[in-house]
PDB file of C-alpha atoms in Angstrom:
ATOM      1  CA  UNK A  34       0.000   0.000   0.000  1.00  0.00           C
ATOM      2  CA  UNK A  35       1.480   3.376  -1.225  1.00  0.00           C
ATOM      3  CA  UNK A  36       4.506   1.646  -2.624  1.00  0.00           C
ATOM      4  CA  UNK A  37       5.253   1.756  -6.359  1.00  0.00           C
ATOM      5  CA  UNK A  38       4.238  -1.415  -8.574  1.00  0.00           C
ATOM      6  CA  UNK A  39       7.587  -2.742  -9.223  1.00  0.00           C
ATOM      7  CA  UNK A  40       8.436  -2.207 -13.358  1.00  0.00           C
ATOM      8  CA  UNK A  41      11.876  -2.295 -14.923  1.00  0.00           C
ATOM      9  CA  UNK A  42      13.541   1.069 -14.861  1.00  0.00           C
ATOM     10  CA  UNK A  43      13.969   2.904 -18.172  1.00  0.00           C
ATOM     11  CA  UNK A  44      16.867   5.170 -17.947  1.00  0.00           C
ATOM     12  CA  UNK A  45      16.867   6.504 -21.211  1.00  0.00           C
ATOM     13  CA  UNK A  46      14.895  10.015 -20.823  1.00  0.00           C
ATOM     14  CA  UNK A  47      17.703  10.278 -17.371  1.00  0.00           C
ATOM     15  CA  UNK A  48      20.829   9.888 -19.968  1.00  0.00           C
ATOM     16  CA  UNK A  49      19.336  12.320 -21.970  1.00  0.00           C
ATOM     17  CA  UNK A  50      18.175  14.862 -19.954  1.00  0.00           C
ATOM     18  CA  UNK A  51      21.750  14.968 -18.287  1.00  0.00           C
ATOM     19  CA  UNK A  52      23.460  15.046 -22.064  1.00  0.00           C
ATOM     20  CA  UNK A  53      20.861  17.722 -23.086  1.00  0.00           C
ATOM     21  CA  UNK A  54      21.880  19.598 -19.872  1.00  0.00           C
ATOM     22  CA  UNK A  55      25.700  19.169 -20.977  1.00  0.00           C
ATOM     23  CA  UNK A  56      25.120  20.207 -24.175  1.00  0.00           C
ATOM     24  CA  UNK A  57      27.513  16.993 -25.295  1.00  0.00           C
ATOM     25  CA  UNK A  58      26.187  14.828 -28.905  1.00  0.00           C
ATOM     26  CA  UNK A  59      25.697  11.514 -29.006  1.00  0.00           C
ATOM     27  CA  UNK A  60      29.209  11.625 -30.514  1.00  0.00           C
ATOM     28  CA  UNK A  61      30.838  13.163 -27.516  1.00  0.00           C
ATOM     29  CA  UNK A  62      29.282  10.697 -25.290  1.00  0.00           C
ATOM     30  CA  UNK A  63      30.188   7.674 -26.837  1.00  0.00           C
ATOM     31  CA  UNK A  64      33.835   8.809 -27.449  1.00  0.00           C
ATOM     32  CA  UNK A  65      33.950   9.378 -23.564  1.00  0.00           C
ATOM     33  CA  UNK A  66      31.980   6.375 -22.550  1.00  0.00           C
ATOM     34  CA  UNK A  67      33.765   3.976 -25.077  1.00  0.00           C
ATOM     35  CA  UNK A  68      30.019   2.505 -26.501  1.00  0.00           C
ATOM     36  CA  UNK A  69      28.842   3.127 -29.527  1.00  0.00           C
ATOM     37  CA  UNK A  70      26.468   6.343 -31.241  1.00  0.00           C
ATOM     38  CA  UNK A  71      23.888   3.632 -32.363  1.00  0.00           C
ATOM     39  CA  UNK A  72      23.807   1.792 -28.422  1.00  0.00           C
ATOM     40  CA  UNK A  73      23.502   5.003 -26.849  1.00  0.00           C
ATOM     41  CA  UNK A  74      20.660   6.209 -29.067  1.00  0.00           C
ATOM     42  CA  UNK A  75      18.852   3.080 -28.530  1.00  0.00           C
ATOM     43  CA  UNK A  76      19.203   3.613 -24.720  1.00  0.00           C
ATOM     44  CA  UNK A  77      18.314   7.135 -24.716  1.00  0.00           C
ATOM     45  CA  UNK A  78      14.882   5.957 -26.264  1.00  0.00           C
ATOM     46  CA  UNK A  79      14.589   2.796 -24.048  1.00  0.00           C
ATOM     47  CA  UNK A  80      14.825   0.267 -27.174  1.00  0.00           C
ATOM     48  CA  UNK A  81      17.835  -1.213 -25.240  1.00  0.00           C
ATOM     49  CA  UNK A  82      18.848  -1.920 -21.951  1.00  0.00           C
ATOM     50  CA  UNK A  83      22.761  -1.291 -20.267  1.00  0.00           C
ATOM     51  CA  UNK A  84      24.328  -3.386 -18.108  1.00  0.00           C
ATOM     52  CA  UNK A  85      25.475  -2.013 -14.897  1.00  0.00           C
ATOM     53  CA  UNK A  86      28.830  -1.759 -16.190  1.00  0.00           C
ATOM     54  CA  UNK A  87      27.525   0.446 -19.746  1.00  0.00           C
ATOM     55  CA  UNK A  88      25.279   2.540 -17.260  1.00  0.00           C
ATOM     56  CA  UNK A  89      28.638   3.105 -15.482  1.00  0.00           C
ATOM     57  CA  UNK A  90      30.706   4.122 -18.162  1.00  0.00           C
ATOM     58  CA  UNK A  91      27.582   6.026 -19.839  1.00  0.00           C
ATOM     59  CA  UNK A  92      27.391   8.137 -16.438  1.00  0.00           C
ATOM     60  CA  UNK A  93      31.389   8.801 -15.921  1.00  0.00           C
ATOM     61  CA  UNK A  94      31.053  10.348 -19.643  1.00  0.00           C
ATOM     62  CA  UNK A  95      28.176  12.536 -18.137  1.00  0.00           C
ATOM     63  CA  UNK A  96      29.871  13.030 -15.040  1.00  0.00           C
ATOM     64  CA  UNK A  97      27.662  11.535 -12.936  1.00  0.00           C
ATOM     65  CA  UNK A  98      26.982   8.232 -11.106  1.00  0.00           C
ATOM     66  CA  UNK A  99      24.741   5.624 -12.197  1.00  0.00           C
ATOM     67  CA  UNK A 100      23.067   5.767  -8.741  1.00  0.00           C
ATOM     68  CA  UNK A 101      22.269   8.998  -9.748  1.00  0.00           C
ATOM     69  CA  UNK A 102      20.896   8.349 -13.370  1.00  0.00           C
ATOM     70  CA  UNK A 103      18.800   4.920 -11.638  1.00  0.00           C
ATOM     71  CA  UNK A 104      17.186   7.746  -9.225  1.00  0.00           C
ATOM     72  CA  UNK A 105      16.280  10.143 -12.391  1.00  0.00           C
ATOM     73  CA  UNK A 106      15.042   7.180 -14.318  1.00  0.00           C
ATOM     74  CA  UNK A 107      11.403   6.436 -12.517  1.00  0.00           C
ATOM     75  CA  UNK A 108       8.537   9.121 -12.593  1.00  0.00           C
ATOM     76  CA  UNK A 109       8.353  11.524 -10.334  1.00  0.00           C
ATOM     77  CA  UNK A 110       5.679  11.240  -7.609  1.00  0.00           C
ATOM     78  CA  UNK A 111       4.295  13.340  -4.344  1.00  0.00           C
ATOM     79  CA  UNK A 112       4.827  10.466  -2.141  1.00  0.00           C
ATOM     80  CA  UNK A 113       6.991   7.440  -2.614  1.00  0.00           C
ATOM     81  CA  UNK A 114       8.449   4.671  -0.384  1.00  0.00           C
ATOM     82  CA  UNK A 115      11.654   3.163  -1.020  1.00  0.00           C
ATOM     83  CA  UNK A 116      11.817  -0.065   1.059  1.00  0.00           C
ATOM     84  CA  UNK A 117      15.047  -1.457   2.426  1.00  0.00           C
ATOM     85  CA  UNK A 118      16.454  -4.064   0.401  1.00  0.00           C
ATOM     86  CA  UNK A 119      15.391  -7.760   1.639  1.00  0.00           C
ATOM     87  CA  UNK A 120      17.743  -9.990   0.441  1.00  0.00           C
ATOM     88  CA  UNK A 121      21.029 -11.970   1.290  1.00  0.00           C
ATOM     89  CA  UNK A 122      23.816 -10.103   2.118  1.00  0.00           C
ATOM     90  CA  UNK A 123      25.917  -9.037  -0.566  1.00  0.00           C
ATOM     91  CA  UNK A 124      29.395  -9.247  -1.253  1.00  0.00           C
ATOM     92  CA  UNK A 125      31.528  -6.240  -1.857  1.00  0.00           C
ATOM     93  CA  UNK A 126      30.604  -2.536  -1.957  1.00  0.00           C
ATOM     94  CA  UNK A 127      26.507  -1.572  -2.470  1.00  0.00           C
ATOM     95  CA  UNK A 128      24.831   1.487  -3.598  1.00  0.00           C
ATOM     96  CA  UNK A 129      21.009   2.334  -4.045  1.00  0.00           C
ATOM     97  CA  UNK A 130      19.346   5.039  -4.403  1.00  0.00           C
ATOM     98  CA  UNK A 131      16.595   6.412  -1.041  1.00  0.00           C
ATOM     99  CA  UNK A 132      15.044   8.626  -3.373  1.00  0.00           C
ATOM    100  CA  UNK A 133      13.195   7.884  -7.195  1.00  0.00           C
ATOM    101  CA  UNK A 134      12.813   9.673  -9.642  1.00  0.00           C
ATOM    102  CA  UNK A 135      13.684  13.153 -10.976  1.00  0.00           C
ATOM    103  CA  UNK A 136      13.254  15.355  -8.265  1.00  0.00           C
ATOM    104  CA  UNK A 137      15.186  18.844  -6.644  1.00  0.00           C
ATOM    105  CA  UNK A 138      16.922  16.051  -3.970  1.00  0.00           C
ATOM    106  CA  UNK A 139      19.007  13.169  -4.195  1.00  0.00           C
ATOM    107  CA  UNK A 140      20.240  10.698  -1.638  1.00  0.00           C
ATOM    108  CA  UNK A 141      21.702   7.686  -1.630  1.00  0.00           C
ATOM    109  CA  UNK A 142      23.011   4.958   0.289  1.00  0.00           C
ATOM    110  CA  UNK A 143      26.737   3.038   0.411  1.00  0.00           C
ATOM    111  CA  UNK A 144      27.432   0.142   2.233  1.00  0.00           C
ATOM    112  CA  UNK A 145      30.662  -1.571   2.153  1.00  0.00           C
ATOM    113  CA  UNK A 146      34.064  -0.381   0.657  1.00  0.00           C
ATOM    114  CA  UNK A 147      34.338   2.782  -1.928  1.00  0.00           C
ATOM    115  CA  UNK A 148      36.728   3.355  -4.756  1.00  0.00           C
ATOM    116  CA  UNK A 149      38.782   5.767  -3.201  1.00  0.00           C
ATOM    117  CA  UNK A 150      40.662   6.329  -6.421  1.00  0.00           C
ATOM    118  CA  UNK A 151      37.337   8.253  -7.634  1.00  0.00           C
ATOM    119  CA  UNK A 152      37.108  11.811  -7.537  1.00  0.00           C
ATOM    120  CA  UNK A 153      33.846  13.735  -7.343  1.00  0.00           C
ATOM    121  CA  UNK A 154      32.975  17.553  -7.759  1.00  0.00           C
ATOM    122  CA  UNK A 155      29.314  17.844  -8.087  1.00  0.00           C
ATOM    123  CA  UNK A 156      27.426  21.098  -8.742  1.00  0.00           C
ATOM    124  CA  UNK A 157      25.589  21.890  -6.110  1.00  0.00           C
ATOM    125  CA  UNK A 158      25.953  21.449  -2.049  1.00  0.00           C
ATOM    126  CA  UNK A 159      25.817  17.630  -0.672  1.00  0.00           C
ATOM    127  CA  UNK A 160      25.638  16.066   3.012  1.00  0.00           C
ATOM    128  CA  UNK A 161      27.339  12.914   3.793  1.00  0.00           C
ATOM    129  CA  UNK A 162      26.277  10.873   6.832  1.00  0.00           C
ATOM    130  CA  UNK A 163      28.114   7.821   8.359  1.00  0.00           C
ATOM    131  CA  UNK A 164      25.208   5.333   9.290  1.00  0.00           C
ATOM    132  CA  UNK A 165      27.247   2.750  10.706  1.00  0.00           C
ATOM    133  CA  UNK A 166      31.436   2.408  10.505  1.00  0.00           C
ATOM    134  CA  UNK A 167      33.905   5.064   9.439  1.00  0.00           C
ATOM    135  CA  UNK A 168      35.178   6.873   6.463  1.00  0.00           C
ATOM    136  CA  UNK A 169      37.788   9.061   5.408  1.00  0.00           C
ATOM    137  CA  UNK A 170      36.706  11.833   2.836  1.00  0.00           C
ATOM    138  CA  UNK A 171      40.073  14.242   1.376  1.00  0.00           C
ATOM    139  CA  UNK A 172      38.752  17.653   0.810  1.00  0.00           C
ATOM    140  CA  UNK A 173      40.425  20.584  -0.641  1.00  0.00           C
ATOM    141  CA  UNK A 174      43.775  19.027   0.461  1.00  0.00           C
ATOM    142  CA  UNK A 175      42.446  18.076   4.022  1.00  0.00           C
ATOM    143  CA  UNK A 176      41.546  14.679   5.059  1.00  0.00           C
ATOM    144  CA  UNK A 177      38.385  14.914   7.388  1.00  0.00           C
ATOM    145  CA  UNK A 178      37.875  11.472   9.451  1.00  0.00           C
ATOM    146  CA  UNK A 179      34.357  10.800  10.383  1.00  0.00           C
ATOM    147  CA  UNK A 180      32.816   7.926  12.716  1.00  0.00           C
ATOM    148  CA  UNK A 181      29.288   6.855  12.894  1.00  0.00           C
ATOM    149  CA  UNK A 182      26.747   9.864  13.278  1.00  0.00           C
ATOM    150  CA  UNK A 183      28.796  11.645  12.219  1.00  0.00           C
ATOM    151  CA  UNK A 184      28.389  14.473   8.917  1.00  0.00           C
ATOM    152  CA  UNK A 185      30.248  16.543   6.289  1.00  0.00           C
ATOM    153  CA  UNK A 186      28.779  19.008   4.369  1.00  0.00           C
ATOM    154  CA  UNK A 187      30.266  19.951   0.588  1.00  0.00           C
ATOM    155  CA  UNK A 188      29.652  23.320  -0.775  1.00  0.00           C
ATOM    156  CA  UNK A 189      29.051  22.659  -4.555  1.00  0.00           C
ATOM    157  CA  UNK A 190      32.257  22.640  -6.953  1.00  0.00           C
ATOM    158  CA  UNK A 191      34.596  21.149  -4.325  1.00  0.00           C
ATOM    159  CA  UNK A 192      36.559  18.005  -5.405  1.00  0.00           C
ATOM    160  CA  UNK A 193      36.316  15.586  -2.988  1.00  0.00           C
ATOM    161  CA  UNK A 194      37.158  11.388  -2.494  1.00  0.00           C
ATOM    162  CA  UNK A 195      36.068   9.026  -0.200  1.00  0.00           C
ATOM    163  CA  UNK A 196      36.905   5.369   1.663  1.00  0.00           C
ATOM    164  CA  UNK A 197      35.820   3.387   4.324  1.00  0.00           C
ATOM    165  CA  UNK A 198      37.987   2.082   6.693  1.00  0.00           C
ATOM    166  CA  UNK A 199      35.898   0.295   8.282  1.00  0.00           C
ATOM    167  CA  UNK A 200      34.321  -2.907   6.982  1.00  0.00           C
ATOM    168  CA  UNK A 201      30.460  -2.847   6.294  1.00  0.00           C
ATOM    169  CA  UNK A 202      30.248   0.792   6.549  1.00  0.00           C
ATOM    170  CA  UNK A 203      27.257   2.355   5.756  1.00  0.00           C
ATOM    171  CA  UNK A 204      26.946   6.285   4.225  1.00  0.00           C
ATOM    172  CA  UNK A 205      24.307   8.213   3.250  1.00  0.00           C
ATOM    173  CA  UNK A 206      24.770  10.904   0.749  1.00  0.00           C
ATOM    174  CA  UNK A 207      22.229  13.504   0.082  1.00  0.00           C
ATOM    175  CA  UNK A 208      22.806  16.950  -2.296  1.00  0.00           C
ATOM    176  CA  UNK A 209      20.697  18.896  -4.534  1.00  0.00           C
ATOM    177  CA  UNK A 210      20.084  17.018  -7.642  1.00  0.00           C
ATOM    178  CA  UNK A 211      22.683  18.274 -10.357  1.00  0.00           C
ATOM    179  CA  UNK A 212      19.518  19.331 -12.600  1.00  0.00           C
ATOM    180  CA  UNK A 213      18.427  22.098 -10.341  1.00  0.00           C
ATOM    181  CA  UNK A 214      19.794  25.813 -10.218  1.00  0.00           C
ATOM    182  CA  UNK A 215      21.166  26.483  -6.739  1.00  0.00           C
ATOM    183  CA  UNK A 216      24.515  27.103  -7.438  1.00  0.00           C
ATOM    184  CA  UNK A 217      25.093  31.211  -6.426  1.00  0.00           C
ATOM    185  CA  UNK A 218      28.139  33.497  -6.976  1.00  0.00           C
ATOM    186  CA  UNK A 219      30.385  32.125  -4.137  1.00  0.00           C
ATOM    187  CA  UNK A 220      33.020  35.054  -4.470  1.00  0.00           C
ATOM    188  CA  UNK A 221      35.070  35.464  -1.354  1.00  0.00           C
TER     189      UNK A 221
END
């Protein structure tokens, strides 16, 4: 009751919304994302289906996460409940998405290791929250360590990585979704 029939996710009006909002071609994309112009047109109009691993390298060429384009990809609604995930525990690092859809907020939730290799800068401001564990997040050439309950906040435009150094740690990340305009002059 009040939950969402489940249906297969169509990410294709996500990818190109976030393209669109680039301003990058087809071209562009699949020179970045190593796919090809035909695959990426057939997934932009939901004729074809990408693996987690495509989805990956279609949202590193966008500059985004696939958690990110998954959340975009379902139709917005006033209410929605995203339940947590019944199911056998899984090996190696998680991700999913606490909020559907393409809305002004997104969070999301990482349990497990992080590839701490990966640097983000996203557009607008972003919270992180350590659920369970601990993490250590390199900011603007500082290393911040945080334990459980603990939060960061990111002002939009700073680089940032991530790692847990804990096992089975658990982080939720919420920011204003990169669609939305909230970015203001931040001269000093």
């Amino acid at each position: 009751m009040g939950d969402h029939k489940e249906q297969p996710l169509r990410v294709g009006a996500a990818v190109r919304r976030r393209r669109r909002a680039l301003q990058l071609t087809l071209a562009v994309v699949a020179e970045r994302s190593g796919l090809s112009v035909p695959f990426l047109s057939q997934v932009e109009n939901d004729r074809a289906r990408p693996s987690r691993a495509s989805l990956e390298k279609v949202a590193d060429a966008l500059r985004t996460t696939a958690v990110e384009l998954l959340a975009a990809a379902d139709p917005a609604c006033s209410v929605d409940v995203v339940r947590a995930e019944v199911c056998e525990p899984a090996e190696g690092p998680r991700q999913r998405s606490l909020v559907r859809g393409h809305h002004q907020m997104h969070a999301s939730e990482f349990t497990g290791d992080h590839d701490a290799g990966r640097e983000f800068q996203h557009r607008n401001d972003q919270l992180m929250y350590v659920a369970d564990g601990a993490v250590e997040i390199e900011a603007e050439g500082r290393a911040y360590r945080l334990g459980r309950g603990d939060t960061l906040y990111l002002t939009g435009g700073v680089r940032h990585r991530w790692r847990a150094t804990v096992s089975d740690t658990r982080v939720i990340v919420v920011a204003v979704a990169e669609h939305v305009e909230a970015v203001q002059n931040r001269s000093r």
